[in-house]
Coordinates of C-alpha atoms in Angstrom, one line a residue:
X1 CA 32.8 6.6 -8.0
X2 CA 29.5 6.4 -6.6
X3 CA 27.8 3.3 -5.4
X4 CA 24.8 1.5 -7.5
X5 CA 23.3 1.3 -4.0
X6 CA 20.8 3.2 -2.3
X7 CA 18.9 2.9 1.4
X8 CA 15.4 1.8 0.2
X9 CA 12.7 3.6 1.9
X10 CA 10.6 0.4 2.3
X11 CA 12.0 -0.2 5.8
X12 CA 10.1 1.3 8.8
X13 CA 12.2 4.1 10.9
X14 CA 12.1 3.6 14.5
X15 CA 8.6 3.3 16.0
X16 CA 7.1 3.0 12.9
X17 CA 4.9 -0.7 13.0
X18 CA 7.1 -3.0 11.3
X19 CA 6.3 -4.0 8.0
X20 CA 5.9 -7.3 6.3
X21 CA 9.6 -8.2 4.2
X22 CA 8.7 -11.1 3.2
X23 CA 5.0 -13.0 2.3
X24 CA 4.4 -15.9 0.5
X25 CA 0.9 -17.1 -0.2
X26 CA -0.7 -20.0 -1.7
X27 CA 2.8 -21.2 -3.1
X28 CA 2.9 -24.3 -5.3
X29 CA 6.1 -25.1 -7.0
X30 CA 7.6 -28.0 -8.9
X31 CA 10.8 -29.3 -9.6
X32 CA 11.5 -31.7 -12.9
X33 CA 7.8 -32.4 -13.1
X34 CA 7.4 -33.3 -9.7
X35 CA 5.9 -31.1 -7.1
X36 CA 8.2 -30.1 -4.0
X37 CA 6.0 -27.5 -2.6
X38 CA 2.0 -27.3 -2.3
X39 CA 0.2 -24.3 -0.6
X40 CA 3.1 -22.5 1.3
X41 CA 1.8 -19.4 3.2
X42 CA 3.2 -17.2 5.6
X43 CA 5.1 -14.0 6.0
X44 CA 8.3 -13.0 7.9
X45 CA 8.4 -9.2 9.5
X46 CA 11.1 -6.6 10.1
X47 CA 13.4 -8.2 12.8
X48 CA 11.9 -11.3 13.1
X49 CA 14.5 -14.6 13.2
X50 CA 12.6 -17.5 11.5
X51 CA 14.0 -21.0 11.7
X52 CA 13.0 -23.7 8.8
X53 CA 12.6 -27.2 9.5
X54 CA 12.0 -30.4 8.1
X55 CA 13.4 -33.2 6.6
X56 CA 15.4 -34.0 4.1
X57 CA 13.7 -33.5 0.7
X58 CA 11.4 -31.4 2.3
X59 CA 11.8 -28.1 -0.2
X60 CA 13.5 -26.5 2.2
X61 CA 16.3 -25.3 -0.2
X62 CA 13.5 -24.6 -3.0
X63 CA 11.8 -22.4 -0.8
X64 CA 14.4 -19.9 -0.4
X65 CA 14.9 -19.9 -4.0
X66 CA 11.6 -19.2 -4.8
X67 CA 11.9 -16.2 -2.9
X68 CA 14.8 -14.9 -4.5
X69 CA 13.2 -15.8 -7.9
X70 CA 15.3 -18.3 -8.8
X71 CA 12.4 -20.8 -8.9
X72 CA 9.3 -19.0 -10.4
X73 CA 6.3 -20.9 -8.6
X74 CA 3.5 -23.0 -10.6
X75 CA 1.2 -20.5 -9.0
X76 CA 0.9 -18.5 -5.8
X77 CA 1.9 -14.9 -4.6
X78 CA 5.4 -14.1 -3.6
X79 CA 6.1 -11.0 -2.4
X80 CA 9.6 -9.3 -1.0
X81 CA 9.4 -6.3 0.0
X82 CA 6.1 -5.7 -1.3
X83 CA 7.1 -6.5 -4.5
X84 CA 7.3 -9.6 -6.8
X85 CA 11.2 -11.2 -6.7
X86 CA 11.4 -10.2 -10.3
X87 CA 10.4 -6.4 -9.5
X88 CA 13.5 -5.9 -7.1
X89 CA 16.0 -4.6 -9.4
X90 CA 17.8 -2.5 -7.2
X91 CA 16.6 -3.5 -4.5
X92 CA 18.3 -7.0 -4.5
X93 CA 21.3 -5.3 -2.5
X94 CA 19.3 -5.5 0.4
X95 CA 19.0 -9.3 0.6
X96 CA 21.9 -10.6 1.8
X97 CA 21.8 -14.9 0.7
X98 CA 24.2 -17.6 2.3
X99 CA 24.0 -21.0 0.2
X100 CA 24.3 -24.5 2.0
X101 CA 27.4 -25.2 -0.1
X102 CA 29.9 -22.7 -1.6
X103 CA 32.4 -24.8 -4.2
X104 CA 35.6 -23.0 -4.7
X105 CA 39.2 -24.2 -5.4
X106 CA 41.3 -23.8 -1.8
X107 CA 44.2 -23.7 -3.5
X108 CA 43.1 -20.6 -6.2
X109 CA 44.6 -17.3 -4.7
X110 CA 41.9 -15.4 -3.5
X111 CA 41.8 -13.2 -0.4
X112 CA 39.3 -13.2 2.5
X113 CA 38.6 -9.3 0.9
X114 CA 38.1 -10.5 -2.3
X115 CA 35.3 -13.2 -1.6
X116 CA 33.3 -10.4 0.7
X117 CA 33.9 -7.7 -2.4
X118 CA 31.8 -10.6 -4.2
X119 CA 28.4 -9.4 -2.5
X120 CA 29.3 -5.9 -3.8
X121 CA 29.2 -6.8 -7.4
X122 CA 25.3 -5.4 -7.7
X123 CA 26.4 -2.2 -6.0
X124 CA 29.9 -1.9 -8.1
X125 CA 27.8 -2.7 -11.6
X126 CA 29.6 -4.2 -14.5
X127 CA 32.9 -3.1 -16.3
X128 CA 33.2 -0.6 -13.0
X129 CA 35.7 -0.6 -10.1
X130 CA 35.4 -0.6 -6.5
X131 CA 35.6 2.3 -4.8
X132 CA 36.4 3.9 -1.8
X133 CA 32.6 3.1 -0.1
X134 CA 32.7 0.1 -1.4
X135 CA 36.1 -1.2 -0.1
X136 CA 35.2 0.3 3.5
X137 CA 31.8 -1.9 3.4
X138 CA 33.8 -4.8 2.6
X139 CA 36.5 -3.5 5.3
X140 CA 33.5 -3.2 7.9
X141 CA 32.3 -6.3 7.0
X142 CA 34.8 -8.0 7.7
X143 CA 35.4 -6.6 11.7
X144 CA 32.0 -7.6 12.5
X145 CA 32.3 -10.9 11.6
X146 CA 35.6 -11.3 13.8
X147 CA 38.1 -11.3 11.0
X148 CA 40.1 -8.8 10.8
X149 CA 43.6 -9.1 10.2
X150 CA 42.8 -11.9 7.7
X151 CA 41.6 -9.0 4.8
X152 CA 44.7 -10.9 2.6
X153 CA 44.8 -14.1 3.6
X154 CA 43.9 -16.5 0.9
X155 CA 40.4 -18.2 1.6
X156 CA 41.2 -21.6 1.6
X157 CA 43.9 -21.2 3.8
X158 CA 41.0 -20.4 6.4
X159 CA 39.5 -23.2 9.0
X160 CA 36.1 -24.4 8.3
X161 CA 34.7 -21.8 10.8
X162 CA 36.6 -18.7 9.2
X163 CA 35.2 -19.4 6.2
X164 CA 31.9 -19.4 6.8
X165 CA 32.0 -15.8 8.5
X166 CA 34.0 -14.8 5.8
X167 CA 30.7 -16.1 3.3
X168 CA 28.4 -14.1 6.3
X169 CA 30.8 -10.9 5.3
X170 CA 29.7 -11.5 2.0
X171 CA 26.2 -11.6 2.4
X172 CA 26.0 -8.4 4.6
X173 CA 28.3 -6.5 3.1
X174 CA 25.6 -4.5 1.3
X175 CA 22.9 -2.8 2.7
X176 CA 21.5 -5.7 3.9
X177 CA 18.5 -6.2 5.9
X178 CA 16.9 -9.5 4.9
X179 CA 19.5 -12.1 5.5
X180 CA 18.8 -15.7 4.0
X181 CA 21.1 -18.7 4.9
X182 CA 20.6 -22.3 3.8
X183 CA 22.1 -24.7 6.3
X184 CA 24.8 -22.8 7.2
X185 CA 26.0 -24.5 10.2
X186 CA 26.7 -27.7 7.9
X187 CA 30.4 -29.2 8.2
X188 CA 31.2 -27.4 11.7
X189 CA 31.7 -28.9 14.9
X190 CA 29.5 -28.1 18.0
X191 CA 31.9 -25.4 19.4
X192 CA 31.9 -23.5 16.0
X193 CA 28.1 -24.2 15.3
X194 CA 27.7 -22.1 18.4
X195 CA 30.3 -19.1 17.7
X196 CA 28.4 -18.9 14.0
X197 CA 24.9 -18.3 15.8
X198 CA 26.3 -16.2 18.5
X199 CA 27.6 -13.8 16.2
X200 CA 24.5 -14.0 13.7
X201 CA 22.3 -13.1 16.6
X202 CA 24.7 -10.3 17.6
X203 CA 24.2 -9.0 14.2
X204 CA 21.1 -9.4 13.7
X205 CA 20.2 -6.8 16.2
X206 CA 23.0 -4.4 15.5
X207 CA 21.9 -4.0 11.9
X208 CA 17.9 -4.9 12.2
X209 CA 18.7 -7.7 10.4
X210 CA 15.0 -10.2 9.1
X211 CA 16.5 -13.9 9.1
X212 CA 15.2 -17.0 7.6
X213 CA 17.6 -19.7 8.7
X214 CA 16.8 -23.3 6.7
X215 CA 18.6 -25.8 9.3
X216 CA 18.1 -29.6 10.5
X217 CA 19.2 -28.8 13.8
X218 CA 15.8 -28.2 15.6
X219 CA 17.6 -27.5 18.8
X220 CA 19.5 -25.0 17.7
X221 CA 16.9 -23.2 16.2
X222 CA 14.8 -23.7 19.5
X223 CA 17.5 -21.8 21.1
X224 CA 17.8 -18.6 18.7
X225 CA 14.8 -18.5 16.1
X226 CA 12.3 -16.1 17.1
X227 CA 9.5 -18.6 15.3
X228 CA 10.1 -21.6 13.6
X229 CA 8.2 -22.7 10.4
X230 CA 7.9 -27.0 9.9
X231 CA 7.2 -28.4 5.8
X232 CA 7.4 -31.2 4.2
X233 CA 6.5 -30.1 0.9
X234 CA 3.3 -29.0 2.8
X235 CA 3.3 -26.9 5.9
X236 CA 2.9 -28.1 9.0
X237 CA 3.4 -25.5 11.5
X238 CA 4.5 -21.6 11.9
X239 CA 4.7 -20.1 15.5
X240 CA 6.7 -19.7 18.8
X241 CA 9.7 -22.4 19.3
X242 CA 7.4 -23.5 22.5
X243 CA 4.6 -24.2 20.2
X244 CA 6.5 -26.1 17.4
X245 CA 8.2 -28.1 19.5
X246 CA 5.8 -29.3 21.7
X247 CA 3.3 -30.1 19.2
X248 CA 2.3 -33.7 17.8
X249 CA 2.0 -32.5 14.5
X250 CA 6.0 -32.5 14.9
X251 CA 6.0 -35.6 14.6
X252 CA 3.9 -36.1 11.5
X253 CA 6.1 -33.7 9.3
X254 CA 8.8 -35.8 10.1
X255 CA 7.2 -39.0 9.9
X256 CA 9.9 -41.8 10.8
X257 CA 12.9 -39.3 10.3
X258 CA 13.6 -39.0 13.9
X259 CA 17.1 -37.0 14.2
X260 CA 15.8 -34.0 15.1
X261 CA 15.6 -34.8 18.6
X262 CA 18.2 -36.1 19.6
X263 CA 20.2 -33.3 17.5
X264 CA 21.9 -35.9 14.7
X265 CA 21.2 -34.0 11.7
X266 CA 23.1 -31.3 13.1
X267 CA 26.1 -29.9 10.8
X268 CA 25.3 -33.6 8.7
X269 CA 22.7 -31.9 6.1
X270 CA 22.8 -32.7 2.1
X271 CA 21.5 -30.7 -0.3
X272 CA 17.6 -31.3 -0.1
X273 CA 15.1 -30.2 -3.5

C-alpha cells in the first residue's frame, strides 16, 4: 500500500543556505474577545532549537497553535514553510506537534505501537490500513526514542517518563522535520526532565530536526535552546541564551512572576491561553 507521504522538496540539501521553516509577522490574535497576542514577529530556520518563555498566561500555548492553524490570527502573516498553515495539505506530515497535556484512559488497552501509529494517520489516509512502511516508521520510531521492547505494552502501564518518549515517537514518526512541543517536560522529575532533553537534542541532529520548545523552565532552555524567544502577550526578546538572560528586559516580561530563576516553574506548568 503506498504511503500518503512524500519528502517535500522545501527543505535545503546539504550546503544549500538554510531556509526559513517558520515566520511569523505582525501577529495579533485574540482569544474569547480578549487579545492574547499583539505584534509577534520572528522566524525560526532549518536546524535552529528555539526555546519560549514567559509567564503564565503569556500565549505561549496560543502561539503554537496559531502556527499550526488552529487559531487563525486577527491579522498578521504566518507562514510554514513558505506557505500559510491552511495551504499545507500534505505537507502537515512534516510537523511533528507534542501538546502540554495528552488525556487518555491508563487503564484502555492500547499499546505503546498503537499511540506512535497515531502520528501516521495523515500518511495512512482514512478507511486505509497500515502498511508495511508505515509499521517500520512506527517500529523506528520507537528505537530512537529508547523504547523498544515496549512496542506491546499497554501505555498506561508506562512511567511518567516512558510515556512521554512514547508521545515524542508519535510526533516524529512521520517525515518530520519541524518538531513543536508545548511544555513537555511538565509532571517529570529532574532526572527524567534531563533524559527527555538529552534525547531531544540527540535527535534533533540525527534527523535535522527545527524545534520550538514552549517551557517555564528558563534554565533548561539556557542549557539546550539554540535562541530563546521571551512574550508576554507582546514580545520581549529573541536571540542568543547569553543575551536573553542577561538582559533587564527579563525582568519586565516577567514582571513580579519570579520562578524562573531560581528554576520553580519547572515540570509545575498549567495550561496557559
Amino acid at each position: 500500500m503506498k504511503s500518503e507521504c512524500r519528502v517535500s522538496d522545501f527543505f535545503s540539501g546539504p550546503g544549500e543556505t538554510p531556509r526559513t521553516v517558520i515566520e511569523l509577522e505582525d501577529i495579533w490574535a485574540s482569544l474569547a474577545g480578549h487579545t492574547v497576542l499583539e505584534g509577534i514577529t520572528f522566524s525560526v530556520e532549518e536546524g535552529v532549537f528555539l526555546g519560549v518563555i514567559g509567564p503564565n498566561g503569556a500565549g505561549k500555548t496560543t502561539l503554537i497553535r496559531v502556527i499550526l492553524g488552529l487559531v487563525k490570527p486577527d491579522r498578521g502573516k504566518v507562514l510554514v514553510m513558505g506557505m500559510s498553515p491552511r495551504e499545507l495539505h500534505h505537507e502537515l506530515h512534516h510537523i511533528g506537534y507534542m501538546p502540554q497535556t495528552v488525556l487518555f484512559d491508563p487503564s484502555f488497552p492500547v499499546s505503546v505501537s498503537d499511540v506512535v501509529m497515531m502520528g501516521r494517520a495523515c500518511c495512512i489516509g482514512p478507511l486505509r490500513f497500515a502498511s508495511r512502511s508505515d509499521r517500520r516508521a512506527v517500529a523506528e520510531s520507537i528505537r530512537a526514542v529508547g523504547l523498544s521492547g515496549l512496542e506491546k505494552r499497554p501505555i498506561g502501564e508506562l512511567s511518567g517518563g516512558q510515556q512521554k518518549r512514547a508521545f515524542l515517537a508519535r510526533a516524529i514518526c512521520l517525515e518530520t522535520r519541524i518538531l513543536l512541543l508545548d511544555e513537555p517536560t511538565a509532571g517529570l522529575d529532574i532526572e527524567s526532565q534531563e533524559r527527555f532533553m538529552g534525547l531531544l537534542t540527540r535527535l534533533k541532529e540525527e534527523m535535522g530536526l527545527s524545534v520550538l520548545f514552549v517551557s517555564h523552565d528558563v534554565n533548561v532552555l539556557a542549557r539546550f535552546a539554540d535562541e530563546i524567544l521571551c512574550i508576554n502577550r507582546t514580545m520581549h526578546m529573541h536571540g542568543s541564551p547569553q543575551e536573553v538572560l542577561g538582559s533587564e528586559r527579563l525582568k519586565e516580561a516577567y514582571r513580579c512572576e519570579f520562578d524562573f530563576l531560581v528554576g520553580e516553574g519547572s515540570g509545575m506548568a498549567g495550561e496557559d491561553a
